[in-house]
PDB file of C-alpha atoms and ligand atoms in Angstrom:
ATOM      1  CA  MET A 956       6.451   8.155  47.030  1.00 65.00           C
ATOM      2  CA  SER A 957       5.991  10.894  44.696  1.00 74.00           C
ATOM      3  CA  ILE A 958       2.978  12.119  42.873  1.00 76.00           C
ATOM      4  CA  ASP A 959       4.616  11.057  39.399  1.00 78.00           C
ATOM      5  CA  PHE A 960       5.428   7.978  40.507  1.00 75.00           C
ATOM      6  CA  ILE A 961       1.472   7.240  41.535  1.00 76.00           C
ATOM      7  CA  ARG A 962       0.274   9.077  38.221  1.00 78.00           C
ATOM      8  CA  ARG A 963       2.554   6.908  36.107  1.00 76.00           C
ATOM      9  CA  ALA A 964       2.096   3.043  38.255  1.00 76.00           C
ATOM     10  CA  ALA A 965      -1.720   4.169  37.776  1.00 74.00           C
ATOM     11  CA  ARG A 966      -1.195   4.574  33.663  1.00 72.00           C
ATOM     12  CA  ILE A 967       0.438   1.523  32.817  1.00 65.00           C
ATOM     13  CA  ALA A 968      -2.635  -0.150  35.526  1.00 68.00           C
ATOM     14  CA  LEU A 969      -4.908   1.492  33.102  1.00 63.00           C
ATOM     15  CA  THR A 970      -3.403   0.450  30.001  1.00 60.00           C
ATOM     16  CA  ASP A 971      -3.165  -3.190  30.953  1.00 60.00           C
ATOM     17  CA  VAL A 972      -6.760  -3.466  32.109  1.00 58.00           C
ATOM     18  CA  CYS A 973      -7.884  -1.466  28.783  1.00 58.00           C
ATOM     19  CA  ASP A 974      -5.273  -3.951  26.865  1.00 57.00           C
ATOM     20  CA  MET A 975      -7.349  -6.500  28.631  1.00 57.00           C
ATOM     21  CA  LEU A 976     -10.905  -5.944  27.971  1.00 56.00           C
ATOM     22  CA  LEU A 977     -10.455  -5.254  24.696  1.00 62.00           C
ATOM     23  CA  ASP A 978      -8.497  -8.458  23.886  1.00 72.00           C
ATOM     24  CA  ARG A 979      -5.825  -6.825  21.715  1.00 81.00           C
ATOM     25  CA  ARG A 980      -4.242  -9.095  20.039  1.00 90.00           C
ATOM     26  CA  CYS A 981      -1.385  -9.740  16.622  1.00 94.00           C
ATOM     27  CA  SER A 982      -3.212  -9.727  13.529  1.00 93.00           C
ATOM     28  CA  GLY A 983      -0.423 -12.164  11.727  1.00 94.00           C
ATOM     29  CA  CYS A 984      -0.972 -14.448  14.295  1.00 95.00           C
ATOM     30  CA  GLY A 985      -3.093 -14.288  16.726  1.00 93.00           C
ATOM     31  CA  GLY A 986      -0.904 -13.437  19.740  1.00 93.00           C
ATOM     32  CA  SER A 987      -0.667 -10.451  22.009  1.00 90.00           C
ATOM     33  CA  ALA A 988      -0.029  -7.706  20.231  1.00 89.00           C
ATOM     34  CA  PRO A 989       2.771  -4.685  21.748  1.00 87.00           C
ATOM     35  CA  ARG A 990       1.224  -1.853  23.968  1.00 83.00           C
ATOM     36  CA  ASP A 991       2.389   0.636  21.072  1.00 82.00           C
ATOM     37  CA  GLY A 992       1.686  -1.507  17.493  1.00 85.00           C
ATOM     38  CA  GLU A 993      -0.716  -3.558  16.096  1.00 89.00           C
ATOM     39  CA  ILE A 994       1.386  -6.613  14.902  1.00 94.00           C
ATOM     40  CA  CYS A 995       4.323  -8.526  17.677  1.00 94.00           C
ATOM     41  CA  SER A 996       7.892  -8.541  16.926  1.00 94.00           C
ATOM     42  CA  ALA A 997       7.970 -12.436  15.814  1.00 95.00           C
ATOM     43  CA  CYS A 998       5.160 -11.813  13.146  1.00 96.00           C
ATOM     44  CA  ASP A 999       7.254  -8.474  12.095  1.00 95.00           C
ATOM     45  CA  ALA A1000      10.611 -10.153  12.233  1.00 96.00           C
ATOM     46  CA  LEU A1001       9.420 -12.785   9.478  1.00 96.00           C
ATOM     47  CA  VAL A1002       8.466 -10.200   7.615  1.00 96.00           C
ATOM     48  CA  ASP A1003      11.548  -9.572   4.905  1.00 91.00           C
ATOM     49  CA  ARG A1004      11.905  -5.858   4.100  1.00 89.00           C
ATOM     50  CA  THR A1005      14.073  -6.445   0.858  1.00 85.00           C
ATOM     51  CA  GLY A1006      12.244  -4.236  -1.697  1.00 86.00           C
ATOM     52  CA  VAL A1007      12.578  -5.496  -5.274  1.00 87.00           C
ATOM     53  CA  ALA A1008      11.899  -4.377  -9.072  1.00 86.00           C
ATOM     54  CA  LEU A1009       9.977  -5.604 -11.281  1.00 87.00           C
ATOM     55  CA  CYS A1010       8.188  -4.937 -14.644  1.00 86.00           C
ATOM     56  CA  LEU A1011       4.985  -3.563 -14.173  1.00 88.00           C
ATOM     57  CA  ARG A1012       3.098  -5.453 -16.932  1.00 85.00           C
ATOM     58  CA  CYS A1013       4.395  -9.473 -15.915  1.00 82.00           C
ATOM     59  CA  LEU A1014       5.974  -8.917 -12.407  1.00 82.00           C
ATOM     60  CA  HIS A1015       9.779  -9.856 -13.475  1.00 75.00           C
ATOM     61  CA  GLY A1016      12.753  -8.588 -11.752  1.00 69.00           C
ATOM     62  CA  ASP A1017      15.107  -8.548  -8.703  1.00 60.00           C
ATOM     63  CA  ALA A1018      16.604  -6.652  -6.270  1.00 53.00           C
ATOM     64  CA  VAL A1019      15.907  -2.955  -6.092  1.00 49.00           C
ATOM     65  CA  THR A1020      19.142  -1.344  -7.380  1.00 51.00           C
ATOM     66  CA  PRO A1021      19.940   2.295  -8.507  1.00 47.00           C
ATOM     67  CA  GLU A1022      19.764   1.422 -12.104  1.00 51.00           C
ATOM     68  CA  VAL A1023      15.997   0.303 -11.480  1.00 50.00           C
ATOM     69  CA  ALA A1024      15.085   1.419 -15.394  1.00 54.00           C
ATOM     70  CA  ARG A1025      17.609  -1.188 -16.801  1.00 57.00           C
ATOM     71  CA  GLY A1026      14.183  -3.183 -17.929  1.00 63.00           C
ATOM     72  CA  CYS A1027      12.654  -6.469 -18.662  1.00 72.00           C
ATOM     73  CA  PRO A1028      13.559  -8.489 -21.037  1.00 68.00           C
ATOM     74  CA  SER A1029      10.234  -8.992 -22.187  1.00 74.00           C
ATOM     75  CA  HIS A1030       8.169  -5.786 -21.913  1.00 74.00           C
ATOM     76  CA  GLY A1031      11.069  -2.801 -21.884  1.00 71.00           C
ATOM     77  CA  SER A1032      10.847  -0.355 -19.174  1.00 65.00           C
ATOM     78  CA  ALA A1033       8.550   2.077 -19.811  1.00 71.00           C
ATOM     79  CA  ARG A1034       6.587   0.671 -16.721  1.00 83.00           C
ATOM     80  CA  LEU A1035       7.750  -0.001 -13.670  1.00 88.00           C
ATOM     81  CA  LEU A1036       6.633  -1.396 -10.170  1.00 92.00           C
ATOM     82  CA  LEU A1037       8.600  -1.094  -6.601  1.00 92.00           C
ATOM     83  CA  ALA A1038       7.520  -3.566  -4.545  1.00 94.00           C
ATOM     84  CA  GLY A1039       7.806  -4.731  -0.708  1.00 95.00           C
ATOM     85  CA  PRO A1040       7.685  -8.476   0.093  1.00 94.00           C
ATOM     86  CA  ARG A1041       5.992 -11.267  -1.037  1.00 93.00           C
ATOM     87  CA  PHE A1042       2.310 -11.366   0.032  1.00 94.00           C
ATOM     88  CA  GLU A1043       2.656 -14.904   1.735  1.00 93.00           C
ATOM     89  CA  PRO A1044       2.440 -15.384   6.047  1.00 94.00           C
ATOM     90  CA  PRO A1045       2.480 -14.249   7.708  1.00 95.00           C
ATOM     91  CA  LEU A1046       1.967 -10.237   5.505  1.00 96.00           C
ATOM     92  CA  ASP A1047      -0.614 -12.179   3.921  1.00 95.00           C
ATOM     93  CA  ARG A1048      -2.565 -11.964   7.088  1.00 95.00           C
ATOM     94  CA  LEU A1049      -1.920  -8.525   7.457  1.00 96.00           C
ATOM     95  CA  ILE A1050      -2.831  -7.358   4.734  1.00 96.00           C
ATOM     96  CA  HIS A1051      -6.418  -9.325   4.641  1.00 95.00           C
ATOM     97  CA  ALA A1052      -6.740  -7.793   8.270  1.00 95.00           C
ATOM     98  CA  PHE A1053      -5.945  -3.764   7.181  1.00 96.00           C
ATOM     99  CA  LYS A1054      -7.978  -4.023   4.264  1.00 93.00           C
ATOM    100  CA  TYR A1055     -10.740  -6.432   4.837  1.00 93.00           C
ATOM    101  CA  GLU A1056     -11.148  -6.586   8.552  1.00 93.00           C
ATOM    102  CA  GLY A1057     -11.490  -2.906   9.796  1.00 93.00           C
ATOM    103  CA  VAL A1058      -7.914  -3.189  11.408  1.00 94.00           C
ATOM    104  CA  SER A1059      -6.621   0.798   9.852  1.00 95.00           C
ATOM    105  CA  ALA A1060      -4.318   0.948  12.616  1.00 95.00           C
ATOM    106  CA  LEU A1061      -2.584  -1.479  10.695  1.00 96.00           C
ATOM    107  CA  ALA A1062      -0.970   1.565   8.043  1.00 97.00           C
ATOM    108  CA  PRO A1063       1.491   2.771   9.757  1.00 96.00           C
ATOM    109  CA  TRP A1064       3.143  -0.599   9.874  1.00 96.00           C
ATOM    110  CA  VAL A1065       2.228  -1.789   6.284  1.00 97.00           C
ATOM    111  CA  ALA A1066       3.763   1.533   4.965  1.00 97.00           C
ATOM    112  CA  SER A1067       7.160   0.718   6.298  1.00 96.00           C
ATOM    113  CA  LEU A1068       7.673  -1.664   3.656  1.00 97.00           C
ATOM    114  CA  LEU A1069       7.291   0.691   0.414  1.00 97.00           C
ATOM    115  CA  PRO A1070      10.110   0.476  -0.623  1.00 94.00           C
ATOM    116  CA  GLU A1071      11.397   4.497  -0.997  1.00 91.00           C
ATOM    117  CA  PRO A1072      12.436   5.430  -4.810  1.00 89.00           C
ATOM    118  CA  PRO A1073      15.697   6.411  -5.513  1.00 80.00           C
ATOM    119  CA  ASP A1074      15.671   9.515  -6.279  1.00 73.00           C
ATOM    120  CA  LEU A1075      13.269  11.238  -3.748  1.00 70.00           C
ATOM    121  CA  ARG A1076      16.224  12.794  -2.494  1.00 63.00           C
ATOM    122  CA  GLY A1077      17.569  15.360  -5.141  1.00 59.00           C
ATOM    123  CA  SER A1078      15.475  18.056  -6.327  1.00 51.00           C
ATOM    124  CA  VAL A1079      13.694  16.310  -7.928  1.00 52.00           C
ATOM    125  CA  GLY A1080      11.954  14.574  -5.760  1.00 50.00           C
ATOM    126  CA  ARG A1081       9.887  18.065  -4.909  1.00 56.00           C
ATOM    127  CA  GLU A1082       7.928  17.776  -8.223  1.00 85.00           C
ATOM    128  CA  TYR A1083       6.577  14.401  -7.281  1.00 91.00           C
ATOM    129  CA  VAL A1084       3.238  13.460  -6.275  1.00 94.00           C
ATOM    130  CA  LEU A1085       2.589  10.519  -4.483  1.00 97.00           C
ATOM    131  CA  VAL A1086      -1.282   8.646  -6.306  1.00 98.00           C
ATOM    132  CA  PRO A1087      -3.167   6.779  -4.796  1.00 98.00           C
ATOM    133  CA  VAL A1088      -5.323   3.522  -6.247  1.00 97.00           C
ATOM    134  CA  ALA A1089      -8.359   4.824  -5.577  1.00 95.00           C
ATOM    135  CA  LEU A1090     -11.387   2.449  -3.786  1.00 93.00           C
ATOM    136  CA  HIS A1091     -15.112   3.133  -5.872  1.00 93.00           C
ATOM    137  CA  PRO A1092     -16.768   5.384  -3.441  1.00 93.00           C
ATOM    138  CA  ALA A1093     -19.326   2.959  -2.403  1.00 92.00           C
ATOM    139  CA  ARG A1094     -16.184   0.336  -1.738  1.00 91.00           C
ATOM    140  CA  ARG A1095     -14.550   2.940   0.114  1.00 92.00           C
ATOM    141  CA  ALA A1096     -17.895   3.922   2.237  1.00 92.00           C
ATOM    142  CA  TRP A1097     -18.876   0.117   3.430  1.00 91.00           C
ATOM    143  CA  ARG A1098     -15.134  -0.029   4.007  1.00 92.00           C
ATOM    144  CA  GLY A1099     -14.824   3.383   5.800  1.00 94.00           C
ATOM    145  CA  TYR A1100     -11.805   4.210   4.443  1.00 95.00           C
ATOM    146  CA  ASP A1101      -9.483   3.604   1.723  1.00 96.00           C
ATOM    147  CA  GLN A1102      -6.093   1.878   2.556  1.00 97.00           C
ATOM    148  CA  ALA A1103      -4.659   2.800  -0.740  1.00 98.00           C
ATOM    149  CA  LEU A1104      -5.182   6.380   0.421  1.00 98.00           C
ATOM    150  CA  LEU A1105      -4.356   5.749   4.121  1.00 98.00           C
ATOM    151  CA  LEU A1106      -0.748   3.608   2.712  1.00 98.00           C
ATOM    152  CA  ALA A1107      -0.611   7.505   0.485  1.00 98.00           C
ATOM    153  CA  HIS A1108      -0.344   9.618   3.835  1.00 98.00           C
ATOM    154  CA  GLU A1109       1.893   7.625   5.651  1.00 98.00           C
ATOM    155  CA  ALA A1110       4.184   7.743   2.592  1.00 97.00           C
ATOM    156  CA  SER A1111       3.700  11.482   2.458  1.00 96.00           C
ATOM    157  CA  VAL A1112       5.046  12.183   5.947  1.00 95.00           C
ATOM    158  CA  ARG A1113       7.775   9.656   5.538  1.00 94.00           C
ATOM    159  CA  TRP A1114       9.115  11.510   1.414  1.00 92.00           C
ATOM    160  CA  GLY A1115       7.626  15.002   1.676  1.00 90.00           C
ATOM    161  CA  VAL A1116       6.089  13.980  -1.869  1.00 92.00           C
ATOM    162  CA  PRO A1117       2.167  15.383  -1.761  1.00 94.00           C
ATOM    163  CA  VAL A1118      -0.793  13.096  -1.726  1.00 97.00           C
ATOM    164  CA  VAL A1119      -2.895  14.081  -4.900  1.00 97.00           C
ATOM    165  CA  GLU A1120      -6.671  12.149  -4.563  1.00 98.00           C
ATOM    166  CA  ALA A1121      -6.432  12.452  -8.892  1.00 98.00           C
ATOM    167  CA  LEU A1122      -7.858   8.715  -9.944  1.00 98.00           C
ATOM    168  CA  VAL A1123     -11.243   8.621  -9.378  1.00 97.00           C
ATOM    169  CA  ARG A1124     -13.126   4.291  -9.816  1.00 95.00           C
ATOM    170  CA  VAL A1125     -15.590   4.617 -12.324  1.00 93.00           C
ATOM    171  CA  ARG A1126     -16.532   1.326 -12.001  1.00 86.00           C
ATOM    172  CA  ASP A1127     -16.534  -1.410  -9.447  1.00 80.00           C
ATOM    173  CA  HIS A1128     -16.090  -4.747 -10.105  1.00 71.00           C
ATOM    174  CA  PRO A1129     -15.676  -8.104  -7.823  1.00 66.00           C
ATOM    175  CA  PRO A1130     -13.342  -8.256  -5.844  1.00 64.00           C
ATOM    176  CA  GLN A1131      -9.995  -9.259  -8.120  1.00 64.00           C
ATOM    177  CA  ALA A1132      -8.998 -11.523  -5.123  1.00 61.00           C
ATOM    178  CA  ARG A1133     -10.572 -15.057  -6.206  1.00 68.00           C
ATOM    179  CA  LEU A1134      -9.603 -14.228 -10.417  1.00 72.00           C
ATOM    180  CA  ASP A1135      -7.439 -15.841 -12.619  1.00 75.00           C
ATOM    181  CA  PRO A1136      -4.431 -13.067 -13.692  1.00 71.00           C
ATOM    182  CA  GLU A1137      -6.547 -12.963 -17.255  1.00 75.00           C
ATOM    183  CA  ARG A1138      -9.811 -12.279 -15.631  1.00 79.00           C
ATOM    184  CA  ARG A1139      -8.010  -9.595 -13.532  1.00 77.00           C
ATOM    185  CA  ARG A1140      -7.216  -7.788 -16.301  1.00 79.00           C
ATOM    186  CA  THR A1141     -10.446  -7.532 -17.947  1.00 83.00           C
ATOM    187  CA  ASN A1142     -11.915  -6.869 -14.730  1.00 82.00           C
ATOM    188  CA  VAL A1143     -10.106  -3.522 -14.409  1.00 88.00           C
ATOM    189  CA  LYS A1144     -10.456  -2.148 -17.833  1.00 89.00           C
ATOM    190  CA  GLY A1145     -11.977   1.181 -18.057  1.00 91.00           C
ATOM    191  CA  ALA A1146     -11.892   1.176 -13.904  1.00 93.00           C
ATOM    192  CA  PHE A1147     -10.430   4.763 -13.422  1.00 96.00           C
ATOM    193  CA  ARG A1148     -10.586   8.043 -14.381  1.00 97.00           C
ATOM    194  CA  VAL A1149      -8.436  10.813 -13.997  1.00 97.00           C
ATOM    195  CA  ALA A1150     -10.489  13.828 -12.358  1.00 97.00           C
ATOM    196  CA  ALA A1151      -8.928  16.612 -13.397  1.00 96.00           C
ATOM    197  CA  ARG A1152      -5.892  16.563 -16.150  1.00 96.00           C
ATOM    198  CA  THR A1153      -4.233  19.729 -14.416  1.00 95.00           C
ATOM    199  CA  LEU A1154      -3.862  17.431 -10.928  1.00 95.00           C
ATOM    200  CA  ILE A1155      -1.358  15.765 -12.626  1.00 95.00           C
ATOM    201  CA  GLU A1156      -0.190  17.022 -15.929  1.00 94.00           C
ATOM    202  CA  GLY A1157       3.875  17.303 -16.567  1.00 93.00           C
ATOM    203  CA  ARG A1158       4.441  15.939 -13.497  1.00 92.00           C
ATOM    204  CA  PRO A1159       6.247  12.440 -12.474  1.00 92.00           C
ATOM    205  CA  CYS A1160       3.627  10.019 -10.304  1.00 94.00           C
ATOM    206  CA  LEU A1161       4.301   7.963  -7.605  1.00 96.00           C
ATOM    207  CA  LEU A1162       1.315   5.275  -7.956  1.00 98.00           C
ATOM    208  CA  LEU A1163       0.684   3.741  -4.728  1.00 98.00           C
ATOM    209  CA  ASP A1164      -1.165   0.424  -3.742  1.00 97.00           C
ATOM    210  CA  ASP A1165      -1.287  -2.348  -1.076  1.00 97.00           C
ATOM    211  CA  VAL A1166      -1.032  -5.289  -3.285  1.00 95.00           C
ATOM    212  CA  ALA A1167       0.364  -5.724  -6.227  1.00 94.00           C
ATOM    213  CA  THR A1168      -0.857  -9.338  -7.144  1.00 89.00           C
ATOM    214  CA  THR A1169      -1.008  -9.616 -11.053  1.00 87.00           C
ATOM    215  CA  GLY A1170      -0.397  -5.686 -11.547  1.00 90.00           C
ATOM    216  CA  SER A1171      -3.345  -5.325 -14.031  1.00 90.00           C
ATOM    217  CA  THR A1172      -5.239  -2.256 -11.727  1.00 93.00           C
ATOM    218  CA  LEU A1173      -1.392  -0.826 -11.128  1.00 95.00           C
ATOM    219  CA  LEU A1174      -1.513  -1.631 -14.725  1.00 93.00           C
ATOM    220  CA  GLU A1175      -4.448   0.094 -15.650  1.00 94.00           C
ATOM    221  CA  ALA A1176      -4.346   3.083 -13.239  1.00 96.00           C
ATOM    222  CA  ALA A1177      -0.936   3.908 -14.657  1.00 96.00           C
ATOM    223  CA  GLU A1178      -2.623   4.225 -18.312  1.00 95.00           C
ATOM    224  CA  ALA A1179      -5.109   6.577 -17.010  1.00 97.00           C
ATOM    225  CA  LEU A1180      -2.452   8.247 -16.052  1.00 97.00           C
ATOM    226  CA  GLU A1181       0.041   8.670 -18.903  1.00 95.00           C
ATOM    227  CA  GLN A1182      -3.488   9.420 -20.597  1.00 96.00           C
ATOM    228  CA  ALA A1183      -4.022  12.217 -18.756  1.00 97.00           C
ATOM    229  CA  GLY A1184      -0.583  13.733 -19.588  1.00 96.00           C
ATOM    230  CA  ALA A1185       1.467  12.214 -16.693  1.00 95.00           C
ATOM    231  CA  SER A1186       5.171  12.869 -17.915  1.00 91.00           C
ATOM    232  CA  TRP A1187       6.220   9.214 -15.807  1.00 88.00           C
ATOM    233  CA  VAL A1188       4.184   7.459 -13.655  1.00 92.00           C
ATOM    234  CA  LEU A1189       6.535   4.264 -10.896  1.00 93.00           C
ATOM    235  CA  ALA A1190       4.051   2.132  -8.913  1.00 95.00           C
ATOM    236  CA  LEU A1191       4.374   1.002  -6.057  1.00 97.00           C
ATOM    237  CA  SER A1192       3.551  -1.671  -4.179  1.00 97.00           C
ATOM    238  CA  ALA A1193       3.600  -2.479   0.375  1.00 98.00           C
ATOM    239  CA  ALA A1194       3.773  -6.316  -0.941  1.00 96.00           C
ATOM    240  CA  HIS A1195       3.049  -8.532  -4.342  1.00 94.00           C
ATOM    241  CA  GLY A1196       2.522 -11.718  -6.042  1.00 89.00           C
ATOM    242  CA  GLY A1197       0.914 -14.808  -4.188  1.00 80.00           C
ATOM    243  CA  GLN A1198      -2.796 -14.976  -3.603  1.00 66.00           C
ATOM    244  CA  ALA A1199      -5.413 -13.608  -1.699  1.00 46.00           C
ATOM    245  CA  PRO A1200      -6.842 -15.424   1.558  1.00 38.00           C
TER     246      PRO A1200
HETATM  247 ZN1   ZN B1594       2.157 -11.721  15.459  1.00 86.07          ZN
HETATM  248 ZN1   ZN B1595       8.267  -7.736 -18.058  1.00 86.07          ZN
END
């Protein structure tokens, strides 16, 4: 028996013991999690990877096409959202774990649901900046991380677009999850300011959040960026619609 073989066997046995002691579970179904991930293959297979292009004001839209600027019948094409799958089981449980149960290790998987903006591959893509929707500092301190910022770092590596933390949440407010759409809109009014105009002035911004339920938070953040001189804002979310559990 070679030393290498013994080492490998010892490493596998140690990982098994660690998994057993830590009782690693899939956040989607509670079944065993694979050694190299936080989500089991059955849950992963249940999540549809088709992105959608939606109007940010009313979340009307359909499958992503090269002509995302086609626009919404009610609101034109000024503000668009490229979103990952619908917020429904098992994705709702997974995102809940990512956001509220401290499972920050789900970030790469959740970020893999973000649809890639269509013209990033061209030279124009280099001018983009990725702007995460900011948590209020108090909420970020309490949670220990900012989930949109984690997603932005993952997307940044994948797309080669820099992350710019341009937004500051100036007002903490009750969590949006339990509010009706009308209350959500008033709830986020004036919630953001831009840290410094020079961060985004004249640049197209990819504004990023984990879930767009009604789009109201992203819309408010998009307006703050545009008022501070962003040339264009495209909102991105890993999931859309539904109600938080
Ligand atoms: Zn599972
Ligand atoms: Zn619309």
